[in-house]
PDB file of C-alpha atoms in Angstrom:
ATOM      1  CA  UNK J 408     113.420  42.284-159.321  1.00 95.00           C
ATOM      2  CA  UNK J 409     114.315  42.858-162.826  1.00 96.00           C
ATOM      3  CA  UNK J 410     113.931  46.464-163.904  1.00 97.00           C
ATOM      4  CA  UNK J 411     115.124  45.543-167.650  1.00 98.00           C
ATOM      5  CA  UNK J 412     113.652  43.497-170.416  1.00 98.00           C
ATOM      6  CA  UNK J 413     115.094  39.872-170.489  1.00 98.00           C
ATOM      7  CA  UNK J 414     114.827  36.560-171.482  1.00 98.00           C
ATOM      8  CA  UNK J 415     116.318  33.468-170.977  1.00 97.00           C
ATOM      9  CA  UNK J 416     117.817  31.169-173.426  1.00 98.00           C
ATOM     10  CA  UNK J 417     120.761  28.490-174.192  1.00 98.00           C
ATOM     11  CA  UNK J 418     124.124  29.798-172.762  1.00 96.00           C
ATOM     12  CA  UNK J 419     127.188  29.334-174.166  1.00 95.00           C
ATOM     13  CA  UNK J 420     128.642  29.476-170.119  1.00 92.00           C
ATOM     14  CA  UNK J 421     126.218  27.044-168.532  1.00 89.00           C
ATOM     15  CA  UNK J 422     122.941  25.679-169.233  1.00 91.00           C
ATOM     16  CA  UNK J 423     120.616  28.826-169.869  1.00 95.00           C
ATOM     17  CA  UNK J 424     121.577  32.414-168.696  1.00 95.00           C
ATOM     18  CA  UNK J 425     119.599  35.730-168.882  1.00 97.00           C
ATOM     19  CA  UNK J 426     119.914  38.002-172.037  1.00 98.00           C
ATOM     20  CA  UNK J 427     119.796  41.308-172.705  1.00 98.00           C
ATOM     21  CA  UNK J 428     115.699  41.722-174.440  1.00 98.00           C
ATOM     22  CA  UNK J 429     116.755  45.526-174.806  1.00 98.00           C
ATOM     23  CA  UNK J 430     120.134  47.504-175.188  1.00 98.00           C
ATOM     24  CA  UNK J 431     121.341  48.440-171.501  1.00 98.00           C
ATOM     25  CA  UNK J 432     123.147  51.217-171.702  1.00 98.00           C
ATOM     26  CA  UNK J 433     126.585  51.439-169.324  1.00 98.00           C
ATOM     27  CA  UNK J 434     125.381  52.592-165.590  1.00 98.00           C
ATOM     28  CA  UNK J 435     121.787  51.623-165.951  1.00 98.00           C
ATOM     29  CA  UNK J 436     120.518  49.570-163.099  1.00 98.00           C
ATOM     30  CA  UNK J 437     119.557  46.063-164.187  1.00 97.00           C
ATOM     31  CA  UNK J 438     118.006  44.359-160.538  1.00 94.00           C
ATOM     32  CA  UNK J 439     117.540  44.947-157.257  1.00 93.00           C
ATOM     33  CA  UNK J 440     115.940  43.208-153.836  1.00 89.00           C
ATOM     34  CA  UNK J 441     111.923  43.895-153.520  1.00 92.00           C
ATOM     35  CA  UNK J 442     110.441  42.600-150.823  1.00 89.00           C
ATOM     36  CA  UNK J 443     107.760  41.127-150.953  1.00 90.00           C
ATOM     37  CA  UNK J 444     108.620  39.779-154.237  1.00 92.00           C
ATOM     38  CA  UNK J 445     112.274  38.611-153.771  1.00 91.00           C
ATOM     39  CA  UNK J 446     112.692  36.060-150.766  1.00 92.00           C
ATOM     40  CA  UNK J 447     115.690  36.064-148.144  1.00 90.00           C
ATOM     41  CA  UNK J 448     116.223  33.216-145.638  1.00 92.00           C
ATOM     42  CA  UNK J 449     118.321  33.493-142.625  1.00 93.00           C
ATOM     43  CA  UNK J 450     120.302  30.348-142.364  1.00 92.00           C
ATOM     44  CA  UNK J 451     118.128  29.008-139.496  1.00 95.00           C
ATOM     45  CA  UNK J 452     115.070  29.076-141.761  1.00 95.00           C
ATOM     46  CA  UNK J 453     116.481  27.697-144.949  1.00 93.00           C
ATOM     47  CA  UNK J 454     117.778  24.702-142.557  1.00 94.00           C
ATOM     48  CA  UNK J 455     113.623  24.063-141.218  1.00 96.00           C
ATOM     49  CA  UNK J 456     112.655  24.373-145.477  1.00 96.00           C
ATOM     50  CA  UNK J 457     112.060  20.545-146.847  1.00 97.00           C
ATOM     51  CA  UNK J 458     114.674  19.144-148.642  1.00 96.00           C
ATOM     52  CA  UNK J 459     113.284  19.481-152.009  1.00 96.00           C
ATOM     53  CA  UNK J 460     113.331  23.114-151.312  1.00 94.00           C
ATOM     54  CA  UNK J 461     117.187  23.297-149.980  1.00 92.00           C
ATOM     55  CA  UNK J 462     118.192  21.942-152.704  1.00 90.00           C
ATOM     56  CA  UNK J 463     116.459  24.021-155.094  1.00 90.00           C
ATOM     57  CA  UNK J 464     117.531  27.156-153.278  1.00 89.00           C
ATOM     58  CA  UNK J 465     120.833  25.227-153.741  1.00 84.00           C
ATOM     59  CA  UNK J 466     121.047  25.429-157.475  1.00 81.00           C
ATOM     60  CA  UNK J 467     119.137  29.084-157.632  1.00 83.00           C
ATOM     61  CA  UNK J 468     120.263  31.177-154.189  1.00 83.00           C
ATOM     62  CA  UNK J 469     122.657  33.211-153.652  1.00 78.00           C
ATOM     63  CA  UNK J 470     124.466  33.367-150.662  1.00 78.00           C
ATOM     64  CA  UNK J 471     124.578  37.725-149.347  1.00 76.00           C
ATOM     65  CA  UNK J 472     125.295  39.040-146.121  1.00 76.00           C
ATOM     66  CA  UNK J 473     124.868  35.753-143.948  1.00 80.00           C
ATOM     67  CA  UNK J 474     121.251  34.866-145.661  1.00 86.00           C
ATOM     68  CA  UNK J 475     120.392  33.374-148.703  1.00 87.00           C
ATOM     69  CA  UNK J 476     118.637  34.993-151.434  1.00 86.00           C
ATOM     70  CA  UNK J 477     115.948  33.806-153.744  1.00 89.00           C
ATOM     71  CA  UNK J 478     115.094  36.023-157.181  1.00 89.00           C
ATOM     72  CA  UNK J 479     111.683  35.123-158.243  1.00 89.00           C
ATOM     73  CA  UNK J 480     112.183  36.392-161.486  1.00 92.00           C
ATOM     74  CA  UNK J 481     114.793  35.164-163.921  1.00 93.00           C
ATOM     75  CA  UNK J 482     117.259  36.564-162.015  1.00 91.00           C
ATOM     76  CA  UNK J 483     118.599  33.728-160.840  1.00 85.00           C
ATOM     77  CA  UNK J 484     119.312  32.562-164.278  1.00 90.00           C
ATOM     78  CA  UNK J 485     122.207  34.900-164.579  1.00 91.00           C
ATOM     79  CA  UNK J 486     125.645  33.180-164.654  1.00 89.00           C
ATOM     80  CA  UNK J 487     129.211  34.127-163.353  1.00 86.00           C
ATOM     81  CA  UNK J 488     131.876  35.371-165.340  1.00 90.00           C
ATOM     82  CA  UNK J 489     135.438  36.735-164.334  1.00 88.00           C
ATOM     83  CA  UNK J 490     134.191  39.323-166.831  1.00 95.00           C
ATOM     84  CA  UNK J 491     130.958  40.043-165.736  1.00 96.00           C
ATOM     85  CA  UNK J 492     128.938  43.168-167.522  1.00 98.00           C
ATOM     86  CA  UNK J 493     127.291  44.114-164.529  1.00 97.00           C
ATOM     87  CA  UNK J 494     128.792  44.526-160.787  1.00 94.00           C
ATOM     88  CA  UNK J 495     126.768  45.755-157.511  1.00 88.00           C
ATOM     89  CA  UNK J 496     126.482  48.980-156.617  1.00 90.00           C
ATOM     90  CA  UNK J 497     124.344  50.420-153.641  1.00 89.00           C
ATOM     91  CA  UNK J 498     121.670  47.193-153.577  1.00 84.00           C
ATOM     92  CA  UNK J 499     121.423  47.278-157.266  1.00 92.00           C
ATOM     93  CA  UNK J 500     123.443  44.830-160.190  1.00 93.00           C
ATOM     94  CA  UNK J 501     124.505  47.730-162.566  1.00 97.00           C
ATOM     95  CA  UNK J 502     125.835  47.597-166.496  1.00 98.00           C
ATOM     96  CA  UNK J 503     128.860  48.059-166.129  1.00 98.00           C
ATOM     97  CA  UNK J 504     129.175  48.115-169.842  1.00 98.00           C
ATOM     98  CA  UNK J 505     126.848  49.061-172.691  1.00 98.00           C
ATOM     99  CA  UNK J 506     124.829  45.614-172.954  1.00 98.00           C
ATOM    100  CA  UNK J 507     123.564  45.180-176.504  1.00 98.00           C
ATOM    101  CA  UNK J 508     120.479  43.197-177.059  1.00 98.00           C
ATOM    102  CA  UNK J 509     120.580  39.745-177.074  1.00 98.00           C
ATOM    103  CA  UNK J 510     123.881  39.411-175.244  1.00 98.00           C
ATOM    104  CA  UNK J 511     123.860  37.594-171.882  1.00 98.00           C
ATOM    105  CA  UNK J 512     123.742  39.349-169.000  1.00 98.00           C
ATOM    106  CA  UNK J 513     126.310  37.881-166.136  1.00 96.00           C
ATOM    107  CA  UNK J 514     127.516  38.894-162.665  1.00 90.00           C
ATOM    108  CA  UNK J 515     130.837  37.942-160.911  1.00 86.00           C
ATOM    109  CA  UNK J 516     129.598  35.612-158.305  1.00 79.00           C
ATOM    110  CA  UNK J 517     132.677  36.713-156.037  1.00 77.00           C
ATOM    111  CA  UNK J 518     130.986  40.207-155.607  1.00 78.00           C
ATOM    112  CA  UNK J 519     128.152  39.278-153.020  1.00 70.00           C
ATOM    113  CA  UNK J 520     128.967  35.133-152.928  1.00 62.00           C
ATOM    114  CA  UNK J 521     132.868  34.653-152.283  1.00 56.00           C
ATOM    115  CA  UNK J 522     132.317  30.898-152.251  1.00 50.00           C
ATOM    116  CA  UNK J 523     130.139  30.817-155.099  1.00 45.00           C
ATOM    117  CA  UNK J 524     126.846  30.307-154.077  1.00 48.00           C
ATOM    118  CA  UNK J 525     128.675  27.338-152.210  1.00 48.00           C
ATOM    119  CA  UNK J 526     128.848  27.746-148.608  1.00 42.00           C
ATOM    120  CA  UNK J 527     125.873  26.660-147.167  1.00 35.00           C
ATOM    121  CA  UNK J 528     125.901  23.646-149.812  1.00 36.00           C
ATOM    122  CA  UNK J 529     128.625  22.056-147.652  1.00 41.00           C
ATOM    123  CA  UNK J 530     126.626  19.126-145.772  1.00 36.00           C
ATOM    124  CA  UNK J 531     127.957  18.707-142.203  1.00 30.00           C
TER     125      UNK J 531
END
């Protein structure tokens, strides 16, 4: 869940990424896993979801710990950057820069995805 303003808009990395709606200041955490509200799926129930839905979670998941992760907010609309502003700390995504408004938020995939989001895309 998103604990900071945001929106999502064009992205100059990919597509459309999350931006900053408010200034983040360095150290302030920016998400972290509700349940209830966020959705995990261990690999064995992502595999019984319909295709439509694998392949959604596909494009939008996140790959942590074994399961896959679904934000329900825009979340999943942040992108990767070898520079990321934001890193994971103790089951939060942190600033780990001052943030101005309007600047888009990203995360280093590598942090919690080493593959990039990619390893359960593989088909067998």
């Amino acid at each position: 869940m998103l604990l900071v303003k945001t929106y999502v808009d064009r992205s100059a990395i990919h597509g459309v990424g999350l931006f900053a709606g408010e200034f983040i200041r360095k150290g302030k955490k920016i998400w972290r896993f509700v349940e209830g509200f966020d959705r995990c799926y261990s690999p064995r129930q992502f595999a019984k979801l319909p295709k439509p839905a694998r392949d959604y979670l596909k494009s939008y998941g996140y790959r942590v710990d074994g399961e896959i992760l679904y934000t329900v907010d825009h979340d999943h609309h942040i992108n990767h950057s070898d520079d990321a502003n934001t890193f994971w700390r103790n089951g939060y995504s942190v600033a780990s820069r001052d943030i101005p408004k309007g600047a888009e938020i990203t995360n280093d995939y590598r942090e919690f995805d080493p593959v990039l989001c990619a390893a359960f895309l593989k088909k067998k």
